[in-house]
Amino acid sequence: MSHRFRSRYGGFGIGGGWTPAVKTLIIACAIGFVLQIFDQFAGAPSFTQKFGLVPYAVTQRYYLWQLVTYIFLHGGFFHILFNMFGLYMFGSELEATWGTRQFTKFFFICGIGAALTSVVASPHSLIPIIGASGAIFGLLLAYGVLFPNRLIYLYMIIPIPAKWFVVIFGAITFLSALSANGSGVAYVAHLGGMLFGFIYLKGGRLIPDLRHRYDRWQRNRLRRKFEVYYNERRRNDDDQEKWRRSKN
């Protein structure tokens, strides 16, 4: 995390700052959720049918906007709460590392990739898929790749390195996708978000630059620590020299 990010947004570690793209995405999802509530009060959930991801509507009616708009809709308060918490936790530091433009691009690549995976898996489904989970699973994967040894506290108690956290959640999601039977959770979309994120990262578009930035931050951090130590040591030596002179 760069010094500029810390001074501008404040904080350290996971979810250390309120970055621009993360803030905008959370507000957009909140607006989408409010519109869904109004639509439900109207007694006709046409808003979700039109802007959620309905695979049949995409393949047969070419509602291609649904590949994006479904990200901003959610199935309930806890659904949006946990998704936005994940977006804040992992997205803030990723945006600080990549920059707003690259982060936003990656977020939508994962989100659209999750949608395409769901459409290919069930092209004739009439059940709407909603939520930013696919994109957030992509962010989780990226976080594990970039900060593999960073500790993530499962249930706020159990510390797990990010790389193993990603492996565990990926395995659980994969097994859940194989056994899912009308559970209402789009596990295939979660896997699709991670898959497209992995392909994009390993395609060399971000990883070299990310590692360069992270290594540069580590070097700057060590240099600042050395400068503080050197200045303090020099100040102590000067104080001792002055004390000796005063004694003589």
XYZ file of C-alpha atoms in Angstrom:
248
model
C 0.000 0.000 0.000
C 1.564 3.251 -1.049
C 2.250 6.170 1.274
C 0.047 8.329 -0.937
C -2.885 5.968 -0.365
C -2.384 5.931 3.395
C -2.219 9.687 3.636
C -5.162 10.271 1.302
C -7.613 7.563 2.370
C -6.203 6.518 5.745
C -5.827 3.109 7.342
C -3.811 -0.072 6.874
C -4.481 -3.672 5.963
C -7.688 -5.237 4.736
C -10.408 -2.696 4.182
C -7.993 0.076 5.139
C -9.631 2.920 3.238
C -12.752 4.205 1.518
C -11.427 4.243 -2.065
C -13.291 5.990 -4.936
C -14.369 3.010 -7.060
C -15.341 0.903 -4.036
C -17.412 3.793 -2.699
C -19.142 4.300 -6.064
C -19.907 0.583 -6.457
C -21.367 0.320 -2.966
C -23.579 3.364 -3.557
C -24.729 1.943 -6.925
C -25.612 -1.386 -5.307
C -27.489 0.417 -2.530
C -29.508 2.373 -5.107
C -30.292 -0.832 -7.010
C -31.436 -2.505 -3.799
C -33.749 0.406 -2.953
C -35.282 0.279 -6.440
C -35.915 -3.445 -5.936
C -37.746 -2.717 -2.685
C -39.956 -0.126 -4.383
C -40.675 -2.612 -7.166
C -41.715 -5.260 -4.626
C -44.066 -2.810 -2.925
C -45.633 -2.172 -6.327
C -46.554 -5.872 -6.393
C -44.844 -6.718 -9.702
C -41.118 -7.613 -9.553
C -40.537 -6.575 -13.165
C -37.422 -4.599 -12.218
C -35.540 -7.741 -11.166
C -36.791 -9.649 -14.222
C -35.593 -6.900 -16.521
C -32.271 -6.019 -14.912
C -31.356 -9.257 -13.143
C -29.525 -11.929 -15.126
C -32.077 -14.228 -16.773
C -30.094 -16.613 -19.020
C -33.068 -17.246 -21.315
C -33.563 -13.504 -21.812
C -29.888 -13.122 -22.726
C -29.739 -16.022 -25.189
C -33.191 -15.680 -26.753
C -34.097 -12.010 -26.402
C -30.564 -10.567 -26.372
C -30.954 -8.636 -23.108
C -27.191 -8.156 -23.041
C -27.322 -5.340 -20.474
C -28.259 -7.943 -17.894
C -24.661 -9.196 -17.979
C -23.772 -5.991 -16.113
C -26.902 -4.755 -14.347
C -27.438 -7.967 -12.356
C -24.337 -7.068 -10.328
C -26.153 -4.156 -8.676
C -29.215 -6.137 -7.526
C -29.400 -8.323 -4.419
C -31.743 -10.847 -2.866
C -32.071 -9.396 0.614
C -30.489 -7.286 3.324
C -27.879 -9.841 4.407
C -27.036 -10.652 0.788
C -26.103 -7.057 0.021
C -24.537 -6.555 3.474
C -22.055 -9.414 3.125
C -21.293 -8.603 -0.509
C -20.579 -4.956 0.247
C -18.491 -5.934 3.263
C -16.423 -8.221 1.012
C -16.114 -5.475 -1.590
C -14.842 -3.084 1.054
C -12.500 -5.610 2.684
C -10.715 -6.790 -0.450
C -11.525 -4.096 -2.972
C -10.105 -1.132 -1.056
C -6.557 -2.426 -0.911
C -6.676 -3.795 -4.448
C -7.800 -0.425 -5.770
C -5.050 1.277 -3.789
C -2.502 -1.054 -5.373
C -3.797 -1.104 -8.942
C -5.328 2.307 -9.266
C -9.014 3.073 -9.765
C -9.103 2.430 -13.511
C -7.492 -1.026 -13.397
C -9.494 -2.049 -10.353
C -12.809 -1.052 -11.953
C -11.871 -2.896 -15.133
C -10.990 -6.050 -13.220
C -14.183 -5.882 -11.150
C -16.398 -5.821 -14.238
C -14.336 -8.494 -16.019
C -15.020 -10.810 -13.080
C -18.680 -9.779 -12.844
C -19.386 -10.176 -16.556
C -17.339 -13.378 -16.639
C -19.483 -14.777 -13.829
C -22.604 -13.878 -15.810
C -21.326 -15.508 -19.014
C -20.438 -18.668 -17.101
C -23.965 -18.849 -15.689
C -25.538 -18.279 -19.101
C -23.402 -20.981 -20.733
C -24.160 -23.408 -17.896
C -27.945 -22.862 -18.048
C -28.833 -21.030 -21.287
C -32.591 -21.686 -21.002
C -33.035 -20.883 -17.312
C -35.809 -18.442 -16.416
C -34.596 -17.907 -12.853
C -33.001 -14.461 -12.315
C -29.459 -14.368 -10.962
C -28.594 -11.269 -8.947
C -25.718 -10.010 -6.842
C -22.091 -8.893 -6.977
C -20.831 -12.193 -5.536
C -19.185 -13.353 -8.777
C -17.172 -10.147 -9.061
C -16.259 -10.239 -5.357
C -15.044 -13.841 -5.617
C -12.759 -12.572 -8.389
C -11.472 -9.876 -6.045
C -10.890 -12.495 -3.358
C -8.827 -14.532 -5.795
C -6.769 -11.480 -6.779
C -6.178 -10.647 -3.130
C -4.902 -14.167 -2.491
C -2.555 -13.947 -5.490
C -1.199 -10.516 -4.624
C -1.026 -10.879 -0.836
C -0.718 -14.664 -0.339
C 0.547 -14.515 3.245
C -1.740 -11.752 4.489
C -3.880 -13.105 7.339
C -7.649 -13.183 6.936
C -9.657 -13.897 10.079
C -12.371 -16.454 9.405
C -15.423 -15.641 11.549
C -13.270 -12.820 12.980
C -11.391 -15.437 15.030
C -9.414 -18.006 12.985
C -6.362 -16.537 11.165
C -5.805 -18.025 7.700
C -3.250 -16.884 5.077
C -5.059 -15.333 2.110
C -3.791 -17.980 -0.345
C -5.329 -20.813 1.699
C -8.480 -18.804 2.309
C -8.935 -18.588 -1.469
C -8.235 -22.307 -1.933
C -10.732 -23.271 0.792
C -13.505 -21.025 -0.507
C -12.814 -22.089 -4.085
C -13.078 -25.766 -3.145
C -16.259 -25.219 -1.129
C -17.815 -23.294 -4.006
C -16.824 -25.950 -6.535
C -18.313 -28.766 -4.451
C -21.420 -26.690 -3.795
C -21.831 -26.080 -7.528
C -21.714 -29.837 -8.157
C -24.305 -30.599 -5.492
C -26.525 -27.510 -5.777
C -30.171 -28.345 -6.298
C -32.374 -25.285 -6.231
C -30.539 -23.754 -3.262
C -30.967 -20.249 -4.631
C -27.201 -19.605 -4.557
C -25.446 -19.110 -7.905
C -22.294 -21.120 -7.162
C -21.512 -21.380 -10.876
C -21.390 -17.575 -11.043
C -18.967 -17.526 -8.100
C -16.686 -19.967 -9.869
C -17.011 -17.994 -13.095
C -15.890 -14.803 -11.372
C -12.825 -16.548 -9.955
C -12.069 -18.250 -13.278
C -12.201 -15.072 -15.352
C -10.197 -13.213 -12.725
C -7.550 -15.935 -12.751
C -7.325 -15.958 -16.547
C -6.973 -12.190 -16.666
C -4.328 -12.102 -13.938
C -2.292 -14.966 -15.377
C -2.560 -13.420 -18.819
C 0.117 -11.003 -17.682
C -2.049 -7.903 -17.722
C -1.734 -7.062 -14.043
C 0.558 -9.417 -12.124
C 3.962 -8.045 -13.246
C 2.887 -4.478 -12.527
C 1.315 -5.466 -9.213
C 4.441 -7.268 -8.039
C 6.570 -4.351 -9.128
C 4.417 -1.909 -7.174
C 4.317 -4.151 -4.117
C 8.099 -4.697 -4.183
C 8.633 -0.963 -4.584
C 6.381 -0.310 -1.575
C 8.353 -2.844 0.484
C 11.656 -1.208 -0.507
C 10.342 2.257 0.363
C 9.042 0.950 3.678
C 12.402 -0.586 4.580
C 14.232 2.565 3.489
C 12.016 4.733 5.703
C 12.622 2.399 8.652
C 16.385 2.588 8.058
C 16.270 6.377 7.822
C 14.379 6.582 11.113
C 16.872 4.210 12.768
C 19.879 6.041 11.285
C 18.625 9.478 12.332
C 17.832 8.256 15.820
C 21.249 6.593 16.148
C 22.988 9.705 14.905
C 21.033 11.882 17.314
C 22.000 9.604 20.228
C 25.666 9.724 19.192
C 25.544 13.522 19.048
C 23.957 13.655 22.494
C 26.666 11.381 23.908
C 29.380 13.478 22.330
C 27.930 16.639 23.816
C 27.753 14.930 27.233
C 31.422 13.918 27.028
C 32.456 17.453 26.101
C 30.483 18.894 28.968
C 32.247 16.522 31.358
C 35.651 17.543 30.068
